CSV table of C-alpha atoms in Angstrom, one decimal:
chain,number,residue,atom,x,y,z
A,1058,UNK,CA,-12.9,-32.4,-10.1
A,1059,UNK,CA,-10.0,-33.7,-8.0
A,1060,UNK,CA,-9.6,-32.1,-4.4
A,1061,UNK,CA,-7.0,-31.5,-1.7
A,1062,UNK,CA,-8.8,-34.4,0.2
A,1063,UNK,CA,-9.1,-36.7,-2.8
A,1064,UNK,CA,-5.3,-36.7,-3.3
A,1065,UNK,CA,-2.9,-39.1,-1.3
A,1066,UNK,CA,-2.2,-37.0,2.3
A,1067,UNK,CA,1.4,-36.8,3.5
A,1068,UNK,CA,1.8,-39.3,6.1
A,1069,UNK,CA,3.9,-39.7,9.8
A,1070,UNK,CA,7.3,-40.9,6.7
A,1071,UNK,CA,7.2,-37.8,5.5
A,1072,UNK,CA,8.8,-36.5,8.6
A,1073,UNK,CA,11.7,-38.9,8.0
A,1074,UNK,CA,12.4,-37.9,4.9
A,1075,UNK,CA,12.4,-34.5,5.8
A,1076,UNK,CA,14.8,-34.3,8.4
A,1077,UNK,CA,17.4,-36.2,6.2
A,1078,UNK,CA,16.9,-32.6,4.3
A,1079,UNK,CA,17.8,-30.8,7.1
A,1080,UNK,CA,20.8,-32.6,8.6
A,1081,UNK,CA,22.4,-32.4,5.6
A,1082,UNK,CA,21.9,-28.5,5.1
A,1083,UNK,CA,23.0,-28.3,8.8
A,1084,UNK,CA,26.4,-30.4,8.5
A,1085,UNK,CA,27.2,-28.4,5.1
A,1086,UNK,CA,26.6,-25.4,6.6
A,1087,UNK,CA,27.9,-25.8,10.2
A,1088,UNK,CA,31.6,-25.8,8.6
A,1089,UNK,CA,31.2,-22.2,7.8
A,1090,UNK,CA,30.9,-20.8,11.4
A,1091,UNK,CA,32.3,-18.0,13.0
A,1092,UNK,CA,33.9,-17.5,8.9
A,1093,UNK,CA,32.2,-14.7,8.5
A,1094,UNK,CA,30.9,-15.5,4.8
A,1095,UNK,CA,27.5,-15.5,5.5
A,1096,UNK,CA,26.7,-16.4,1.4
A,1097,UNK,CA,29.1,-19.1,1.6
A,1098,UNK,CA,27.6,-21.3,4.5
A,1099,UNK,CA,24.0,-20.8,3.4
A,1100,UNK,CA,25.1,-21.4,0.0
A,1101,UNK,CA,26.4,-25.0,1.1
A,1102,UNK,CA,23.5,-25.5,3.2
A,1103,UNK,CA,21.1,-24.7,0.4
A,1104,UNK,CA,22.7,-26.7,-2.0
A,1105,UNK,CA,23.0,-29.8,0.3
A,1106,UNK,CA,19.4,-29.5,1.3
A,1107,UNK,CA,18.4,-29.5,-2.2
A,1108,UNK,CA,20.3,-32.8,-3.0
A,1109,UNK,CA,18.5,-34.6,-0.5
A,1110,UNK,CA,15.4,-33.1,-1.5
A,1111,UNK,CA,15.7,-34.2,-4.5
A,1112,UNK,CA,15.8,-37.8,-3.3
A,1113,UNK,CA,12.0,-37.3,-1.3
A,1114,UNK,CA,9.3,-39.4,-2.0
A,1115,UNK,CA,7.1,-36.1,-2.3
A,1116,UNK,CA,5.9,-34.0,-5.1
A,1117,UNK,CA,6.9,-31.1,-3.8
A,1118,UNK,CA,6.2,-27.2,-4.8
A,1119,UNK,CA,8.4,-24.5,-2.8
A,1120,UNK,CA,6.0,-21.9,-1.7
A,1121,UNK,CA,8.3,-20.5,0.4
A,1122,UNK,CA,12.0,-20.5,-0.9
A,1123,UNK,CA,15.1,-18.5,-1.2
A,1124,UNK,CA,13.3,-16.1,-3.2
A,1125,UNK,CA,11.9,-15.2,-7.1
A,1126,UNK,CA,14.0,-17.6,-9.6
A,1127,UNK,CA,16.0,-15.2,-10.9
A,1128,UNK,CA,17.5,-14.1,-7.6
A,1129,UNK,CA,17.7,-17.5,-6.4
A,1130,UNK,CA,19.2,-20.5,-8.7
A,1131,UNK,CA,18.3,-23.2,-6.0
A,1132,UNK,CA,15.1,-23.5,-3.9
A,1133,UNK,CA,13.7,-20.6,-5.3
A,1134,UNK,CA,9.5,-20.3,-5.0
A,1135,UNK,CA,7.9,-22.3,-7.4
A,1136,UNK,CA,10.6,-24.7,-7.9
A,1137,UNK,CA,9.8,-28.3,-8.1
A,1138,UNK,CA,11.3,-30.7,-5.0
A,1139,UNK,CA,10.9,-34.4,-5.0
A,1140,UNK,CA,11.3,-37.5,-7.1
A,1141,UNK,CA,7.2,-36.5,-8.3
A,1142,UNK,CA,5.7,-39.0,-6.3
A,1143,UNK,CA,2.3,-38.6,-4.2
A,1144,UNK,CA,1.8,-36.9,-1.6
A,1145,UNK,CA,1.7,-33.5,-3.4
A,1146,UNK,CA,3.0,-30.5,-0.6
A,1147,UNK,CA,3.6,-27.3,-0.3
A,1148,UNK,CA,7.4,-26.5,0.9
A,1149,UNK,CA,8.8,-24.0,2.9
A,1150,UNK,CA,12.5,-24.3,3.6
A,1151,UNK,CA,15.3,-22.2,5.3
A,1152,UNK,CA,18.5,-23.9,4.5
A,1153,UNK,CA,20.2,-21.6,7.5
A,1154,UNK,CA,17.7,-19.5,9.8
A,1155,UNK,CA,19.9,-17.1,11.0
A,1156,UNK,CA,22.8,-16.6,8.9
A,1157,UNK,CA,24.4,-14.0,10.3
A,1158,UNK,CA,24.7,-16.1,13.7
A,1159,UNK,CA,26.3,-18.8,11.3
A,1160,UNK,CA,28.7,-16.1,10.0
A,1161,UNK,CA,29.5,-15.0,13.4
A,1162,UNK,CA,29.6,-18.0,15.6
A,1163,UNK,CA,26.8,-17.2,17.7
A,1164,UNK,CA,24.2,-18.9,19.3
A,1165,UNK,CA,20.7,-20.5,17.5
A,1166,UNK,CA,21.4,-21.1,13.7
A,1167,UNK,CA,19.1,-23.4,12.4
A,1168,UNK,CA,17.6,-24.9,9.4
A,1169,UNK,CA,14.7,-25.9,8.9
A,1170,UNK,CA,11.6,-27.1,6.1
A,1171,UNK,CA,7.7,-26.6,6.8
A,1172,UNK,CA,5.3,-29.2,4.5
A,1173,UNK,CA,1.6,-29.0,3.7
A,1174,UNK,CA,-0.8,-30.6,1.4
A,1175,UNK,CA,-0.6,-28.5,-1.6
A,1176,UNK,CA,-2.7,-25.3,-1.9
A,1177,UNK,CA,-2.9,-25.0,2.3
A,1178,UNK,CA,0.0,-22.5,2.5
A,1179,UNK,CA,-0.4,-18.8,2.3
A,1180,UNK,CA,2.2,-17.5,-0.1
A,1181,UNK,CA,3.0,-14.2,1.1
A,1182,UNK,CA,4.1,-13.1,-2.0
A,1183,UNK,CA,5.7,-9.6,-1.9
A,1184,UNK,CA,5.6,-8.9,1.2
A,1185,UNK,CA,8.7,-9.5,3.6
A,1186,UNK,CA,7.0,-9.0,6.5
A,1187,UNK,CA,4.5,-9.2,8.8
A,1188,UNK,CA,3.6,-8.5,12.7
A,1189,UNK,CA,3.2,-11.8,14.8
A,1190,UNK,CA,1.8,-12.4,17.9
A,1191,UNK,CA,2.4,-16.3,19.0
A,1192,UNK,CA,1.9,-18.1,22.0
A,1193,UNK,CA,1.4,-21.4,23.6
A,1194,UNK,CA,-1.7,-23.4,23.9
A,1195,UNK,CA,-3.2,-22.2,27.4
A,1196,UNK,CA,-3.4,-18.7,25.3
A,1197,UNK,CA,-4.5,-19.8,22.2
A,1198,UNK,CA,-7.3,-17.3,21.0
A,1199,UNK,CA,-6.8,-14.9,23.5
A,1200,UNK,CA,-4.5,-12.4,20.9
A,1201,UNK,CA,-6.0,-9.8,19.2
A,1202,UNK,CA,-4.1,-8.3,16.8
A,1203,UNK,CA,-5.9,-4.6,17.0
A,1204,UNK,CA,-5.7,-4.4,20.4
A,1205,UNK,CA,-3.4,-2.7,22.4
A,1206,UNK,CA,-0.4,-4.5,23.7
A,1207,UNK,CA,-0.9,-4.1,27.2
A,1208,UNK,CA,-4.4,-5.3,26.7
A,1209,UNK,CA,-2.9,-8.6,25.1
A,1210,UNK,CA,-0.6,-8.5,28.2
A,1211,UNK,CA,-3.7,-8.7,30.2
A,1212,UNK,CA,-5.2,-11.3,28.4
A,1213,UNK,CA,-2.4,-13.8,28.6
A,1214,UNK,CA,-1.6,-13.4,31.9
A,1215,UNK,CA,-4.9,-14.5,32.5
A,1216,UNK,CA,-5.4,-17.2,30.2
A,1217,UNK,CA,-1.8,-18.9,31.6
A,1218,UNK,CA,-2.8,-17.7,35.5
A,1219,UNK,CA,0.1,-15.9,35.8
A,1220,UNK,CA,0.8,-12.1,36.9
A,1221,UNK,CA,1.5,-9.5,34.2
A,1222,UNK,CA,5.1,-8.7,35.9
A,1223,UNK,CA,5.9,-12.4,35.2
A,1224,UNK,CA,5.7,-12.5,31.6
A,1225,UNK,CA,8.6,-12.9,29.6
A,1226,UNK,CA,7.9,-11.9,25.7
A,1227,UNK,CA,10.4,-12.5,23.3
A,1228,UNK,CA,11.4,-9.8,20.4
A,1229,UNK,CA,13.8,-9.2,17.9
A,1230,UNK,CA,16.3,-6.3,18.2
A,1231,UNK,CA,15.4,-4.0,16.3
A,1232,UNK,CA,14.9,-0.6,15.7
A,1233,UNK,CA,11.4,-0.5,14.2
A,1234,UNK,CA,10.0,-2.4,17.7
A,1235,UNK,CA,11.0,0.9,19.9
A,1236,UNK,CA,7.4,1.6,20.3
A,1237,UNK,CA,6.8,-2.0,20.8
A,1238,UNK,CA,9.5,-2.7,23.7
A,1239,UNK,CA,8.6,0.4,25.4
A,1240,UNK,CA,4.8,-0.8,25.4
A,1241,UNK,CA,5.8,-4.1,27.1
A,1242,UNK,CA,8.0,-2.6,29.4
A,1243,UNK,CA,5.0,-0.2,30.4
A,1244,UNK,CA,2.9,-2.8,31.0
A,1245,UNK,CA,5.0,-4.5,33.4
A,1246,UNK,CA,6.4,-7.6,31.4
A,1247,UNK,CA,9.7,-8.8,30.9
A,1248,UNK,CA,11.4,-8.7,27.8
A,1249,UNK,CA,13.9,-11.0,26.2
A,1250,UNK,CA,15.4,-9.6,23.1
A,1251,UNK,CA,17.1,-11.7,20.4
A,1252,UNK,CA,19.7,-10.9,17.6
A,1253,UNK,CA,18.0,-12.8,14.9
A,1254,UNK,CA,16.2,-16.2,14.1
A,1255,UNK,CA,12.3,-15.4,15.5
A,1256,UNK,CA,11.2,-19.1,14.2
A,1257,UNK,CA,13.0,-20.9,17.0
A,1258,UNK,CA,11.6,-18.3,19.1
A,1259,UNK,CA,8.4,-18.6,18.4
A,1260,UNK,CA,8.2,-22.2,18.9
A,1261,UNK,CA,10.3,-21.6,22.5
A,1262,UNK,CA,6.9,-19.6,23.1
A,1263,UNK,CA,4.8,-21.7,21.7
A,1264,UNK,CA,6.1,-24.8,24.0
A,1265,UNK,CA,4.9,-24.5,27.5
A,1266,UNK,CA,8.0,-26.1,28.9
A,1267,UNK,CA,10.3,-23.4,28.4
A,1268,UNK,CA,10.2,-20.1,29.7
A,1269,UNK,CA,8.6,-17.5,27.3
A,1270,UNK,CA,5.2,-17.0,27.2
A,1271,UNK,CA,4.8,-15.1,23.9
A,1272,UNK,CA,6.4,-13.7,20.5
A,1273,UNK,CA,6.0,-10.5,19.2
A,1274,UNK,CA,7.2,-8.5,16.5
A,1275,UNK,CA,7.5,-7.7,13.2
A,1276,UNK,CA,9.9,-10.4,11.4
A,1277,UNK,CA,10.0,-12.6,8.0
A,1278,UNK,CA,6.6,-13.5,6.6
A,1279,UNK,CA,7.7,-16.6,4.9
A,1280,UNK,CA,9.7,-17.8,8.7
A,1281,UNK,CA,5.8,-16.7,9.8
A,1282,UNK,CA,3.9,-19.0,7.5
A,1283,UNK,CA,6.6,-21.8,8.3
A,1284,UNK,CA,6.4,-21.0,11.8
A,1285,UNK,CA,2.6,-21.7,11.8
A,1286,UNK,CA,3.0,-25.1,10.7
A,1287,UNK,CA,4.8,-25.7,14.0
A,1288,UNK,CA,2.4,-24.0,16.1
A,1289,UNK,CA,-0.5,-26.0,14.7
A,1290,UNK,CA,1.4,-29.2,15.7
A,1291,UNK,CA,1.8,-27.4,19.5
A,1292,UNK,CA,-1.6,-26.4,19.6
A,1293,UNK,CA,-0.6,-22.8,20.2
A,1294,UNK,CA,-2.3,-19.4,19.0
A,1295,UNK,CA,-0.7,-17.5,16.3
A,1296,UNK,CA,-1.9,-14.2,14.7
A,1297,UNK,CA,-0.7,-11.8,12.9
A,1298,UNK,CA,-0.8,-9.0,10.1
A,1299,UNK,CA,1.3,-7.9,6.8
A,1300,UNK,CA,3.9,-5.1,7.3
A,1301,UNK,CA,4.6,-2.5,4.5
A,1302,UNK,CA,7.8,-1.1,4.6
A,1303,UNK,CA,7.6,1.6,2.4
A,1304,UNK,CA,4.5,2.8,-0.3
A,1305,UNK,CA,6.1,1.0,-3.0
A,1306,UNK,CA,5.6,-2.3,-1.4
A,1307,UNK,CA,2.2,-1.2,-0.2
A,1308,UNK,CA,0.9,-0.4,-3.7
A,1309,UNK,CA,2.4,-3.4,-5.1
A,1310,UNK,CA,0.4,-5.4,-2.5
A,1311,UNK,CA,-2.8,-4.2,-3.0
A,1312,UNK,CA,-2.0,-4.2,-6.7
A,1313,UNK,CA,-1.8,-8.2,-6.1
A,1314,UNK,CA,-5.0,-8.7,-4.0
A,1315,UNK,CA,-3.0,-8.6,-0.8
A,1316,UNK,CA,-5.8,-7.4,2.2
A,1317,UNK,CA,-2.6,-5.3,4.8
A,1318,UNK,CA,-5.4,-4.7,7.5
A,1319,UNK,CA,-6.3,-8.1,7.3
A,1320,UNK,CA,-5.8,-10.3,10.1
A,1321,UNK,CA,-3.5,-13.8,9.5
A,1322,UNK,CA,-5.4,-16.3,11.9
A,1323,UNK,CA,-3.1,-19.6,11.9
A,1324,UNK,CA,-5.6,-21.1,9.9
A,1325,UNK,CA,-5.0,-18.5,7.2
A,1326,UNK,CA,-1.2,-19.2,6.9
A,1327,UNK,CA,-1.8,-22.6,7.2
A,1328,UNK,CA,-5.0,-24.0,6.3
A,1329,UNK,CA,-4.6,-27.7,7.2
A,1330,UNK,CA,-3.6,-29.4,10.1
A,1331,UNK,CA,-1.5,-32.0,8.5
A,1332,UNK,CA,1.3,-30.0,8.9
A,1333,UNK,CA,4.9,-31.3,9.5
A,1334,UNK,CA,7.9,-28.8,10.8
A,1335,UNK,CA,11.6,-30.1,11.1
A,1336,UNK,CA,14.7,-28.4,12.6
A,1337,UNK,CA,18.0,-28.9,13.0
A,1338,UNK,CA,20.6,-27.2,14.9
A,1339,UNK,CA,23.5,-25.6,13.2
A,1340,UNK,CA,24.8,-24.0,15.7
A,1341,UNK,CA,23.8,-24.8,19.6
A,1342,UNK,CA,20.6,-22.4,20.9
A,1343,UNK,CA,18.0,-22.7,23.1
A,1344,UNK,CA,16.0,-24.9,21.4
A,1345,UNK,CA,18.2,-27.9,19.5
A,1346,UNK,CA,21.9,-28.4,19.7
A,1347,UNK,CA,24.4,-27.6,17.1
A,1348,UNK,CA,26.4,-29.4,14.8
A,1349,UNK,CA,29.3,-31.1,16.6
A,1350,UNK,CA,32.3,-32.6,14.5
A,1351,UNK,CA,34.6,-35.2,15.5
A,1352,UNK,CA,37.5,-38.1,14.3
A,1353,UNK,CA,34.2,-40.7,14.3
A,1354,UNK,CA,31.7,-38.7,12.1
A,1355,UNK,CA,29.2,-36.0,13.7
A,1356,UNK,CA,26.1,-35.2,15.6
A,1357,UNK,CA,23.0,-33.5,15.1
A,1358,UNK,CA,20.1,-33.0,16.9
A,1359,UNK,CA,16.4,-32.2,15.5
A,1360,UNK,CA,13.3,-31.3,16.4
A,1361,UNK,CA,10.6,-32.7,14.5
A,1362,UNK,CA,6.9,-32.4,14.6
A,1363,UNK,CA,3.3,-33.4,13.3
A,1364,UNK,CA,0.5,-31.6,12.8
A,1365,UNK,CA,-2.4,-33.9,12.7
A,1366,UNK,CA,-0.7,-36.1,16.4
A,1367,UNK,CA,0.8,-33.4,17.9
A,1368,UNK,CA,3.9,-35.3,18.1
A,1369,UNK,CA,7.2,-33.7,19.0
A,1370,UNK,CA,10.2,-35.6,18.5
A,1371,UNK,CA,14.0,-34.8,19.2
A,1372,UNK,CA,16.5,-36.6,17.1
A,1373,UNK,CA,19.7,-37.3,17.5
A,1374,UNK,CA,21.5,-38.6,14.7
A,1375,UNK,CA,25.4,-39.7,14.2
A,1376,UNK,CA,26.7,-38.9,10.8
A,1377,UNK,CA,29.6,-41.3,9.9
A,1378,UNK,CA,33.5,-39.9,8.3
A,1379,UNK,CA,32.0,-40.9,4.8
A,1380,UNK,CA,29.0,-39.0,4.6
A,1381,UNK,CA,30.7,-35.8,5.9
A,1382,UNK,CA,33.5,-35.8,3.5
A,1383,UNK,CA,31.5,-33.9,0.5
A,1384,UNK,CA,30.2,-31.1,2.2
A,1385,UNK,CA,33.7,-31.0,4.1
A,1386,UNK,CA,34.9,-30.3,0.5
A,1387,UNK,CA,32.2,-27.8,-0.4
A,1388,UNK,CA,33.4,-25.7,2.6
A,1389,UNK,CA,37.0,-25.7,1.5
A,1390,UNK,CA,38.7,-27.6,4.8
C-alpha cells in the first residue's frame, strides 16, 4: 500500500512554479480595477492562472477552487492542475482575494495558491465559513476557541509581553461580528477593521514584524484552510471552528460527517508541514504591492513561503511588453 510519505514530496521548485501562476492571474486581472465588473477581472485572473497551471510540473487536485463544477467551468474543486507529473498536491487557489476591492480600486487585492501533499488538506466541503482565531508565533497555542474573547485577550497579551490596551486585532466588517467588536472593545483592545480579504490579514498577524497581533472572525473556510498553509510556514497559531449560516447548511453538514463544535487545530486544516503559500499583489495593500503597468512591461511583487524552512521570500518580478499583450486583450484595452 502506497502512502503520502512513499510518494515523491513537493520540493523548494515548487514554489517557483507556483508564483508564475499567480503573476499571471494578477497582471490579467489588475487591468480590471476600479471597472467595477467584479466577474470580469476574476474571470481573467482565473483563466490566466489556470494556463500557467496547466504548464506545472505537479499533479495537482484542487481541493479548494472556485466552487462545485457546475458553478464553476475553470478551477472548480476536484479539477485536475498540472502536466501529471510527481509530486502529487492538494491545491487551493484564489485567482483574486478580494474582488470587490479589484472592482472598486481599493487597497489589498490579491491572488493567491496554497499546495500540499495530497490528502493533507481539510476540504471544507459545504460549509462557507468558519470562525478563526490566528496569531503569530510568540502566541501560538495560547487560543482557545471556547473561551471567552476577553480571556483570549488575556492570554495573548501575555504570551507577546504586551498590555491588553495595546493589542491591535484585526476583523472583517461586518454585521454578524457586532457581538464580537463590542467584546474586544470591552476588553480594552484596539480594533482594526477591514473591508474584505481576511487571508492577507491573517498573515499581517501572523508575521511579528507588522503591527497586529491577531485575527478574528468569521470569514471564508476555504481562504481559512489556505491561510493555514501560510501560518505553518510562520510558525503561528491558528484555530478555529465551522460556522452554519442557517439550518439548512447545518443539516447538510452533519448529513456529510461534518463535526460544527469541533475545533480546527492548524494541524487539522493542514496536516503536513510541507506546505507552500504564494501571493501576489493585485492591487497595492499592506502586505505586497500591486500590479504597476508601464511603456517597458510591468511589475509585481510576491510573497512566497515554505512550510518545511520557514522561508519567506518577496519577489519582485518585471514582466516584459510581450508577455502582457494577451491578457491586455482579454481585458478589452
Amino acid at each position: 500500500m502506497t502512502t503520502v510519505h512513499d510518494e515523491p514530496q513537493p520540493d523548494r521548485e515548487l514554489a517557483l512554479e507556483l508564483v508564475r501562476a499567480t503573476e499571471v492571474a494578477a497582471l490579467a486581472g489588475g487591468r480590471w480595477m476600479g471597472r467595477n465588473e467584479k466577474e470580469e477581472g476574476d474571470g481573467a485572473a482565473v483563466e490566466a492562472m489556470r494556463k500557467m497551471l496547466a504548464t506545472a510540473h505537479i499533479d495537482g487536485t484542487v481541493i479548494i477552487g472556485e466552487g462545485e463544477k457546475d458553478e464553476a467551468p475553470m478551477l472548480y474543486n476536484g479539477e485536475r492542475v498540472g502536466t501529471g507529473s510527481p509530486p502529487a498536491v492538494d491545491i487551493a487557489v484564489d485567482p483574486v482575494e478580494g474582488t470587490r476591492l479589484l472592482a472598486e480600486g481599493r487597497h489589498g487585492a490579491t491572488s493567491l495558491i496554497a499546495a500540499a501533499p495530497r490528502g493533507t488538506m481539510f476540504d471544507p466541503g459545504p460549509m462557507v465559513y468558519m470562525l478563526k482565531w490566528i496569531v503569530g508565533p510568540d502566541a501560538a497555542g495560547a487560543i482557545d476557541v471556547d473561551a471567552p474573547v476577553a480571556e483570549n485577550l488575556r492570554q495573548l497579551a501575555q504570551t507577546t509581553g504586551k498590555s491588553v490596551s495595546d493589542l491591535t486585532i484585526v476583523m472583517l466588517d461586518r454585521p454578524r461580528h457586532a457581538e464580537l467588536m463590542d467584546a474586544v472593545r470591552a476588553a480594552g483592545a484596539r480594533l482594526r477593521l477591514i473591508m474584505d480579504g481576511d487571508s492577507p490579514a491573517g498573515l499581517l498577524a501572523a508575521m511579528p514584524e507588522y503591527p497586529y497581533d491577531a485575527l478574528v472572525g468569521i470569514g471564508g473556510t476555504p481562504e481559512g484552510v489556505a491561510t493555514a498553509c501560510a501560518v505553518r510556514a510562520l510558525r503561528g497559531g491558528m484555530i478555529g471552528r465551522l460556522w452554519a449560516r442557517n439550518d439548512e447548511e447545518r443539516a447538510r453538514a452533519r448529513e456529510l460527517g461534518y463535526e460544527l463544535d469541533e475545533p480546527l487545530t492548524l494541524e487539522r486544516l493542514v496536516a503536513s508541514q510541507n506546505t507552500f503559500f504564494i501571493i501576489t499583489g493585485v492591487t497595492s495593500g499592506d502586505l505586497v504591492e500591486g500590479v504597476n503597468y508601464g511603456p517597458r512591461g510591468a511589475t509585481t511583487e510576491s510573497l512566497v513561503m515554505r512550510g518545511t524552512s520557514g522561508t519567506v521570500r518577496w519577489i519582485k518580478a518585471r514582466h516584459t511588453p510581450e508577455k502582457l499583450a494577451d491578457y491586455r486583450a482579454d481585458a478589452g484595452a
